[in-house]
Each structure stands twice: as C-alpha cells, then as structure tokens.
Amino acid sequence: MIDGTNVRTDGAWARVKRWAGTSPVDIVPLDDRHARRTLVGETFIVLGVSLGLSAISSVLQWLDVITRHVQVSTVTTVINSSATPDRPWLDLSYQLYDVIYKIVPVLLVLFLLAQVRPSARSPFATMGLDCHRPGFDLGWAFALAAIIGIPGLGVYELALHLGINTQVSPANLANNWWTIPVYILFAFANGALEEIVMIGYVVTRWLQAGARWWVAVLGSALIRGTYHLYQGWGGFIGNAAMGAILGFFFYKTKRVWPLVIAHTILDVVSFVGYALLKNHLGWLQ
C-alpha cells in the first residue's frame, strides 16, 4: 500500500538542477582559508604566463581591428604562419619551438597539482589524464567534437554575416614535407594547453579553493572566449560556449582526456582541411 510519504513531488527542472550540481568524483575544497587564497593566486600567476596573457593580447588585437573604421568581416585573421618560408629548416625549428612553448605550461600545472592536492591521488588521476578508461575517453571525444564543431561552424558563418567577426585563415605554413605533421602537432598542443590548463587545472584549483562549480566552469569559459576575441565576437561567443560545455563535462566526469582529444580533432580538421582545400574551393577564404 502506498501511503504517499515516499512519493517524489519535485519537478523535472528541480531534478535537472540536482543532477547538474552533483559530481561522481568530487574535488574536495581545502579547509585552510589561507591555502585557498594561495591556490587562487597560483591560478592567476599561471594564467598570467600562459592563456591569461593571451587573453590580454587578444583584447588589444580586437581593439586594433575595431578602431580601423573598416568593416570587420573584411579583415582577415591569419594564424599558423611560416616564420621563414624561404628557409624550411629554420621555419620548422620555429614551429617546433611554438609547440614546445605551448606544452611547457601543461608541465607546469601538472607539477603544481602534484604539490597541493587534497588526497594521495596523482594529478593525472585527479583530472582524468590517466589511461584507465580509453573507450570512454575516445567515444566521448568524437561525440564532443561533433557537438561543438558543427554548431561552431554555424556561429562563425552567422558572425561573419552580421559583420562582427573577422575572416579566419587557420593554416598558412609554406608547403614542405613536414607541413601536415606540424599542423597535427599544433592541434595536439592547442588541445593539451587549453583543456589541461584552462579546465583540468583551473577548474580543479578553483573547486579546491571552495568556488561553486558553475562559477569555476563559467569563469574558465569566459577566459577562453576572451583569448579568442582577436577573431571577433563570434570567436568569443563560440569558444566561451565551447568552454562551458567542456567545463561542465569535466565537472561531471573528472576526465580531461576526452576534451584534449576532441579539441585536437577539431583543430586537425580546421588546419589540415583548410590547407588541403583552400586552393580548390573558391568560397573558402
């Protein structure tokens, strides 16, 4: 006989909020207030020598574009360019230097996470950078790449149509035997830098410092959007939305590998696909 005392009376929205606010592997906040403030300061220092500095540079680049008094959509933003196209060996050296430059902050945050953590778990296990769930990581990586990549193209085209985004030219290395492998290295380095530092490290540290999960996720997403502002408001909005989706996924799963792989897939498609097709498709700027 049902007496009604155990009947769930909360609505669907309440259940969604309860599900969103719980994580299967909680990152436990530190008890000491001074230690919490130290962690927050640590994150701003790390960002100040990596993606936070890129955010400042991006804002300045965007100010440069909008103060030229030209139509924004007619401006081309060129990335991944050759440094010395007439000397391939030196150009390759510059490109490999750029890859290493992006990987060093990743090594830094892994080192820092190993110094201050609330349990004996390694930083790789803390952020899900181990290899214990390869099927889960790969499956979700491709799913996230599709979820983000397809709408992302629509956001970019809409922003161009509205005149609030620049034309982005993502692959401009000179043609050499190493060009495609370097684009793939760029894609992985970008994925590792942005997802491990911006989500795996920053979100983890802010949760350890006692921040609410949505503050950590949205704060990280807004910084991500800001360091893509050099592309225009479309780049800001699209990448901030990407950061929010990936940050929430990380909060729910504590797995950063799917994010790194998904980001790598998206960039490989952008860089390699653009390089192979730009001379064959007239509409591809």
Coordinates of N, CA and C in Angstrom, one line a residue, residues 104-269:
V104 N 54.9 23.6 -22.3 CA 55.6 23.9 -21.0 C 54.6 24.3 -20.0
P105 N 53.5 25.2 -20.2 CA 52.5 25.4 -19.2 C 51.8 24.2 -18.7
V106 N 51.6 23.2 -19.6 CA 51.0 22.0 -19.2 C 51.8 21.2 -18.2
L107 N 53.1 21.2 -18.4 CA 54.0 20.5 -17.5 C 54.0 21.3 -16.2
L108 N 54.0 22.6 -16.3 CA 53.9 23.4 -15.0 C 52.7 23.1 -14.2
V109 N 51.5 23.1 -14.8 CA 50.3 22.8 -13.9 C 50.3 21.4 -13.4
L110 N 50.8 20.4 -14.1 CA 50.9 19.1 -13.6 C 51.8 19.1 -12.4
F111 N 52.9 19.8 -12.5 CA 53.9 19.9 -11.3 C 53.2 20.5 -10.1
L112 N 52.4 21.6 -10.4 CA 51.8 22.3 -9.3 C 50.7 21.5 -8.7
L113 N 49.9 20.8 -9.5 CA 48.9 19.9 -8.9 C 49.4 18.8 -8.1
A114 N 50.6 18.4 -8.4 CA 51.3 17.3 -7.6 C 51.7 17.8 -6.2
Q115 N 51.9 19.2 -6.1 CA 52.4 19.7 -4.8 C 51.2 19.9 -3.8
V116 N 50.1 20.4 -4.3 CA 49.0 20.7 -3.4 C 47.7 19.9 -3.9
R117 N 47.4 18.9 -3.2 CA 46.2 18.1 -3.6 C 45.6 17.5 -2.3
P118 N 44.2 17.4 -2.2 CA 43.6 17.0 -1.0 C 43.7 15.5 -0.8
S119 N 44.2 14.7 -1.6 CA 44.3 13.3 -1.4 C 45.7 12.8 -2.0
A120 N 45.9 11.5 -1.9 CA 47.2 11.0 -2.4 C 47.1 10.7 -3.9
R121 N 46.0 11.0 -4.6 CA 45.9 10.8 -6.0 C 46.8 11.6 -6.8
S122 N 47.4 11.1 -7.9 CA 48.3 11.8 -8.7 C 47.5 12.9 -9.5
P123 N 48.2 13.9 -10.0 CA 47.5 14.9 -10.8 C 46.9 14.4 -12.0
F124 N 47.5 13.3 -12.6 CA 46.9 12.6 -13.7 C 45.6 12.0 -13.4
A125 N 45.5 11.4 -12.2 CA 44.2 10.7 -11.8 C 43.2 11.8 -11.4
T126 N 43.7 12.9 -10.8 CA 42.8 13.9 -10.3 C 42.0 14.6 -11.4
M127 N 42.6 14.8 -12.6 CA 41.9 15.4 -13.7 C 41.6 14.4 -14.8
G128 N 41.8 13.2 -14.6 CA 41.4 12.2 -15.6 C 42.3 12.2 -16.8
L129 N 43.6 12.3 -16.5 CA 44.6 12.3 -17.6 C 45.3 11.0 -17.6
D130 N 44.8 10.0 -16.9 CA 45.3 8.6 -17.0 C 44.7 7.9 -18.1
C131 N 45.1 6.6 -18.2 CA 44.6 5.8 -19.4 C 43.8 4.6 -18.9
H132 N 43.0 4.9 -17.9 CA 42.2 3.8 -17.3 C 40.9 3.6 -18.0
R133 N 40.4 4.6 -18.8 CA 39.1 4.5 -19.5 C 39.2 4.9 -20.9
P134 N 40.0 4.1 -21.7 CA 40.2 4.6 -23.1 C 39.0 4.6 -24.0
G135 N 38.1 3.6 -23.8 CA 36.9 3.5 -24.6 C 36.0 4.7 -24.3
F136 N 35.8 5.0 -23.0 CA 35.0 6.2 -22.6 C 35.6 7.5 -23.2
D137 N 36.9 7.6 -23.0 CA 37.6 8.9 -23.5 C 37.5 9.1 -25.0
L138 N 37.7 8.0 -25.8 CA 37.7 8.2 -27.2 C 36.2 8.4 -27.7
G139 N 35.3 7.6 -27.1 CA 33.9 7.7 -27.6 C 33.4 9.1 -27.3
W140 N 33.6 9.6 -26.1 CA 33.1 11.0 -25.8 C 33.9 12.1 -26.6
A141 N 35.2 11.8 -26.9 CA 35.9 12.8 -27.6 C 35.3 13.0 -29.0
F142 N 35.0 12.0 -29.7 CA 34.4 12.2 -31.0 C 33.0 12.8 -30.9
A143 N 32.2 12.4 -29.9 CA 30.9 13.0 -29.7 C 31.0 14.5 -29.4
L144 N 31.9 14.8 -28.5 CA 32.1 16.3 -28.2 C 32.5 17.1 -29.4
A145 N 33.4 16.5 -30.2 CA 33.9 17.2 -31.4 C 32.7 17.5 -32.3
A146 N 31.8 16.5 -32.5 CA 30.7 16.7 -33.3 C 29.7 17.7 -32.7
I147 N 29.5 17.6 -31.4 CA 28.5 18.5 -30.7 C 29.0 20.0 -30.8
I148 N 30.3 20.2 -30.7 CA 30.9 21.5 -30.7 C 31.2 22.0 -32.1
G149 N 31.8 21.1 -32.9 CA 32.3 21.5 -34.2 C 31.2 22.0 -35.2
I150 N 30.1 21.2 -35.3 CA 29.1 21.5 -36.3 C 28.4 22.8 -36.0
P151 N 27.9 23.0 -34.7 CA 27.3 24.3 -34.4 C 28.3 25.5 -34.5
G152 N 29.6 25.1 -34.2 CA 30.6 26.2 -34.2 C 30.7 26.8 -35.6
L153 N 30.6 26.0 -36.6 CA 30.7 26.5 -38.0 C 29.5 27.5 -38.3
G154 N 28.4 27.1 -37.7 CA 27.2 28.0 -37.9 C 27.4 29.3 -37.2
V155 N 28.0 29.3 -36.0 CA 28.2 30.5 -35.2 C 29.2 31.4 -36.0
Y156 N 30.2 30.8 -36.6 CA 31.2 31.5 -37.3 C 30.6 32.2 -38.5
E157 N 29.8 31.4 -39.3 CA 29.2 32.0 -40.5 C 28.2 33.1 -40.2
L158 N 27.4 32.9 -39.1 CA 26.5 33.9 -38.7 C 27.2 35.2 -38.2
A159 N 28.3 35.0 -37.5 CA 29.1 36.2 -37.0 C 29.6 36.9 -38.2
L160 N 30.1 36.2 -39.2 CA 30.6 36.9 -40.5 C 29.5 37.6 -41.1
H161 N 28.3 37.0 -41.2 CA 27.1 37.6 -41.9 C 26.7 38.9 -41.2
L162 N 26.8 38.9 -39.8 CA 26.4 40.0 -39.0 C 27.5 41.1 -39.0
G163 N 28.7 40.8 -39.5 CA 29.8 41.7 -39.5 C 30.5 41.9 -38.2
I164 N 30.5 40.9 -37.3 CA 31.1 41.0 -36.0 C 32.3 40.1 -35.8
N165 N 32.7 39.5 -36.9 CA 33.8 38.5 -36.9 C 34.7 38.7 -38.1
T166 N 36.0 38.5 -37.9 CA 37.0 38.6 -39.0 C 37.0 37.3 -39.8
Q167 N 37.5 37.3 -41.0 CA 37.7 36.1 -41.7 C 39.0 35.4 -41.1
V168 N 38.8 34.1 -40.7 CA 39.9 33.4 -40.0 C 40.6 32.5 -41.1
S169 N 41.9 32.7 -41.2 CA 42.7 31.8 -42.1 C 43.6 31.0 -41.2
P170 N 43.2 29.7 -41.0 CA 43.9 29.0 -39.9 C 45.1 28.2 -40.3
A171 N 45.5 28.1 -41.5 CA 46.6 27.3 -41.9 C 47.4 27.9 -43.0
N172 N 48.6 28.5 -42.7 CA 49.3 29.3 -43.6 C 50.8 29.0 -43.6
L173 N 51.1 27.7 -43.3 CA 52.5 27.3 -43.4 C 52.9 27.1 -44.9
A174 N 54.2 27.3 -45.2 CA 54.7 27.0 -46.6 C 54.6 25.5 -46.8
N175 N 54.5 25.1 -48.1 CA 54.4 23.7 -48.4 C 55.7 23.0 -48.3
N176 N 55.8 22.1 -47.3 CA 57.0 21.3 -47.1 C 56.6 19.9 -46.7
W177 N 57.6 19.0 -46.6 CA 57.2 17.6 -46.3 C 56.7 17.5 -44.8
W178 N 57.1 18.5 -44.0 CA 56.7 18.5 -42.6 C 55.4 19.3 -42.3
T179 N 54.8 19.9 -43.3 CA 53.7 20.8 -43.0 C 52.5 20.2 -42.3
I180 N 52.0 19.1 -42.9 CA 50.9 18.4 -42.3 C 51.2 17.8 -40.9
P181 N 52.3 17.1 -40.7 CA 52.6 16.7 -39.3 C 52.7 17.9 -38.3
V182 N 53.2 19.0 -38.7 CA 53.3 20.1 -37.8 C 51.9 20.7 -37.5
Y183 N 51.0 20.7 -38.5 CA 49.6 21.1 -38.2 C 49.0 20.2 -37.1
I184 N 49.3 18.9 -37.2 CA 48.8 17.9 -36.3 C 49.4 18.1 -34.9
L185 N 50.7 18.5 -34.9 CA 51.3 18.8 -33.6 C 50.7 20.1 -33.0
F186 N 50.4 21.1 -33.9 CA 49.8 22.3 -33.4 C 48.4 21.9 -32.8
A187 N 47.7 21.1 -33.4 CA 46.3 20.7 -32.9 C 46.4 20.1 -31.6
F188 N 47.4 19.1 -31.4 CA 47.5 18.5 -30.1 C 48.0 19.4 -29.0
A189 N 49.0 20.3 -29.4 CA 49.5 21.3 -28.4 C 48.4 22.2 -28.0
N190 N 47.6 22.7 -28.9 CA 46.5 23.6 -28.5 C 45.5 22.9 -27.6
G191 N 45.2 21.6 -28.0 CA 44.2 20.8 -27.1 C 44.8 20.6 -25.7
A192 N 46.0 20.2 -25.7 CA 46.6 20.0 -24.3 C 46.7 21.3 -23.5
L193 N 47.1 22.4 -24.1 CA 47.3 23.6 -23.4 C 45.9 24.1 -22.9
E194 N 45.0 24.2 -23.8 CA 43.7 24.8 -23.4 C 42.9 23.9 -22.5
E195 N 42.8 22.6 -22.7 CA 42.0 21.8 -21.9 C 42.6 21.4 -20.6
I196 N 43.9 21.1 -20.6 CA 44.6 20.7 -19.3 C 44.8 22.0 -18.4
V197 N 45.2 23.1 -19.0 CA 45.4 24.3 -18.2 C 44.1 24.9 -17.8
M198 N 43.3 25.2 -18.9 CA 42.1 26.1 -18.7 C 41.0 25.3 -18.0
I199 N 40.9 24.0 -18.1 CA 39.8 23.3 -17.5 C 40.4 22.3 -16.4
G200 N 41.3 21.4 -16.8 CA 41.8 20.4 -15.9 C 42.4 21.1 -14.7
Y201 N 43.2 22.1 -14.9 CA 43.9 22.8 -13.8 C 43.1 23.9 -13.2
V202 N 42.6 24.8 -14.0 CA 41.9 26.0 -13.4 C 40.6 25.6 -12.7
V203 N 39.8 24.8 -13.3 CA 38.6 24.3 -12.6 C 38.9 23.5 -11.4
T204 N 39.8 22.6 -11.4 CA 40.2 21.9 -10.3 C 40.7 22.8 -9.1
R205 N 41.6 23.7 -9.4 CA 42.1 24.6 -8.4 C 41.0 25.5 -7.8
W206 N 40.1 26.0 -8.6 CA 39.0 26.8 -8.1 C 38.0 26.0 -7.3
L207 N 37.8 24.8 -7.6 CA 37.0 23.9 -6.8 C 37.7 23.6 -5.5
Q208 N 39.0 23.4 -5.5 CA 39.7 23.2 -4.3 C 39.7 24.4 -3.4
A209 N 39.6 25.6 -4.0 CA 39.6 26.8 -3.3 C 38.2 27.2 -2.8
G210 N 37.2 26.3 -3.0 CA 35.9 26.5 -2.5 C 34.9 27.2 -3.4
A211 N 35.2 27.4 -4.7 CA 34.3 28.0 -5.6 C 33.2 27.1 -5.9
R212 N 32.0 27.6 -6.2 CA 30.9 26.8 -6.7 C 31.2 26.3 -8.1
W213 N 30.7 25.1 -8.4 CA 31.1 24.5 -9.7 C 30.8 25.4 -10.9
W214 N 29.6 26.1 -10.8 CA 29.2 26.9 -12.0 C 30.1 28.1 -12.1
V215 N 30.6 28.7 -11.0 CA 31.5 29.8 -11.0 C 32.8 29.4 -11.7
A216 N 33.3 28.2 -11.3 CA 34.6 27.7 -11.8 C 34.4 27.5 -13.3
V217 N 33.4 26.8 -13.7 CA 33.2 26.5 -15.1 C 32.9 27.7 -16.0
L218 N 32.1 28.6 -15.6 CA 31.8 29.8 -16.4 C 33.0 30.8 -16.4
G219 N 33.7 30.9 -15.2 CA 34.9 31.7 -15.2 C 35.9 31.3 -16.2
S220 N 36.1 29.9 -16.2 CA 37.1 29.4 -17.2 C 36.6 29.6 -18.6
A221 N 35.3 29.4 -18.8 CA 34.8 29.6 -20.2 C 34.9 31.0 -20.7
L222 N 34.7 32.0 -19.8 CA 34.8 33.4 -20.2 C 36.3 33.8 -20.6
I223 N 37.2 33.2 -19.8 CA 38.6 33.5 -20.1 C 38.9 32.9 -21.5
R224 N 38.4 31.7 -21.7 CA 38.6 31.0 -23.0 C 38.1 31.9 -24.2
G225 N 36.9 32.4 -24.0 CA 36.3 33.2 -25.0 C 37.1 34.5 -25.2
T226 N 37.7 35.0 -24.1 CA 38.5 36.3 -24.2 C 39.7 36.1 -25.0
Y227 N 40.4 35.0 -24.8 CA 41.7 34.8 -25.6 C 41.4 34.4 -27.1
H228 N 40.2 34.3 -27.4 CA 39.8 34.1 -28.8 C 39.1 35.3 -29.4
L229 N 39.1 36.4 -28.7 CA 38.4 37.6 -29.1 C 39.1 38.3 -30.3
Y230 N 40.4 37.9 -30.5 CA 41.0 38.5 -31.7 C 40.3 38.1 -33.0
Q231 N 39.6 37.1 -33.0 CA 38.8 36.7 -34.2 C 37.5 37.5 -34.3
G232 N 37.0 38.0 -33.2 CA 35.8 38.8 -33.3 C 34.8 38.3 -32.2
W233 N 33.6 38.9 -32.2 CA 32.6 38.4 -31.2 C 32.2 37.0 -31.5
G234 N 32.2 36.6 -32.7 CA 31.8 35.2 -33.0 C 32.8 34.2 -32.3
G235 N 34.1 34.5 -32.4 CA 35.1 33.7 -31.8 C 35.0 33.7 -30.3
F236 N 34.6 34.9 -29.7 CA 34.4 34.9 -28.3 C 33.2 34.1 -27.9
I237 N 32.1 34.3 -28.5 CA 30.9 33.6 -28.1 C 31.0 32.1 -28.3
G238 N 31.5 31.7 -29.5 CA 31.7 30.3 -29.8 C 32.6 29.5 -28.9
N239 N 33.7 30.2 -28.6 CA 34.7 29.5 -27.7 C 34.3 29.5 -26.2
A240 N 33.6 30.6 -25.8 CA 33.0 30.6 -24.5 C 32.0 29.5 -24.3
A241 N 31.1 29.3 -25.3 CA 30.2 28.2 -25.2 C 30.9 26.9 -25.2
M242 N 31.9 26.7 -26.0 CA 32.7 25.5 -26.0 C 33.3 25.2 -24.6
G243 N 33.8 26.3 -24.0 CA 34.4 26.2 -22.7 C 33.4 25.8 -21.7
A244 N 32.2 26.3 -21.8 CA 31.1 26.0 -20.8 C 30.7 24.5 -20.9
I245 N 30.6 24.0 -22.2 CA 30.2 22.6 -22.4 C 31.3 21.7 -21.9
L246 N 32.5 22.0 -22.3 CA 33.6 21.1 -21.9 C 33.9 21.2 -20.4
G247 N 33.7 22.4 -19.8 CA 33.9 22.5 -18.4 C 32.9 21.7 -17.6
F248 N 31.6 21.8 -18.0 CA 30.6 21.0 -17.3 C 30.8 19.5 -17.5
F249 N 31.3 19.1 -18.7 CA 31.6 17.7 -18.9 C 32.7 17.3 -17.9
F250 N 33.7 18.1 -17.8 CA 34.8 17.8 -16.8 C 34.3 17.7 -15.4
Y251 N 33.4 18.6 -15.0 CA 32.9 18.6 -13.7 C 32.1 17.3 -13.4
K252 N 31.4 16.9 -14.4 CA 30.6 15.7 -14.2 C 31.4 14.4 -14.2
T253 N 32.5 14.4 -15.0 CA 33.2 13.1 -15.2 C 34.6 13.1 -14.6
K254 N 35.2 14.3 -14.4 CA 36.6 14.4 -14.0 C 37.5 13.7 -15.0
R255 N 37.2 13.8 -16.3 CA 38.0 13.2 -17.3 C 38.4 14.3 -18.3
V256 N 39.7 14.6 -18.4 CA 40.2 15.7 -19.3 C 40.6 15.1 -20.6
W257 N 40.9 13.9 -20.7 CA 41.4 13.3 -21.9 C 40.4 13.5 -23.1
P258 N 39.0 13.2 -22.8 CA 38.1 13.4 -23.9 C 38.1 14.9 -24.5
L259 N 38.4 15.8 -23.6 CA 38.5 17.2 -24.0 C 39.7 17.5 -24.9
V260 N 40.8 17.0 -24.4 CA 42.1 17.1 -25.2 C 41.9 16.5 -26.6
I261 N 41.4 15.3 -26.6 CA 41.2 14.6 -27.9 C 40.2 15.3 -28.8
A262 N 39.1 15.7 -28.2 CA 38.1 16.4 -29.0 C 38.6 17.7 -29.6
H263 N 39.4 18.5 -28.8 CA 40.0 19.7 -29.3 C 41.0 19.4 -30.4
T264 N 41.8 18.4 -30.2 CA 42.7 18.0 -31.2 C 42.0 17.7 -32.5
I265 N 40.9 16.9 -32.5 CA 40.2 16.6 -33.7 C 39.7 17.8 -34.4
L266 N 39.1 18.7 -33.6 CA 38.6 20.0 -34.2 C 39.7 20.8 -34.9
D267 N 40.8 20.9 -34.3 CA 41.9 21.7 -34.9 C 42.5 21.0 -36.0
V268 N 42.6 19.6 -36.0 CA 43.2 18.9 -37.2 C 42.3 19.1 -38.4
V269 N 41.0 19.0 -38.2 CA 40.0 19.3 -39.3 C 40.2 20.7 -39.8

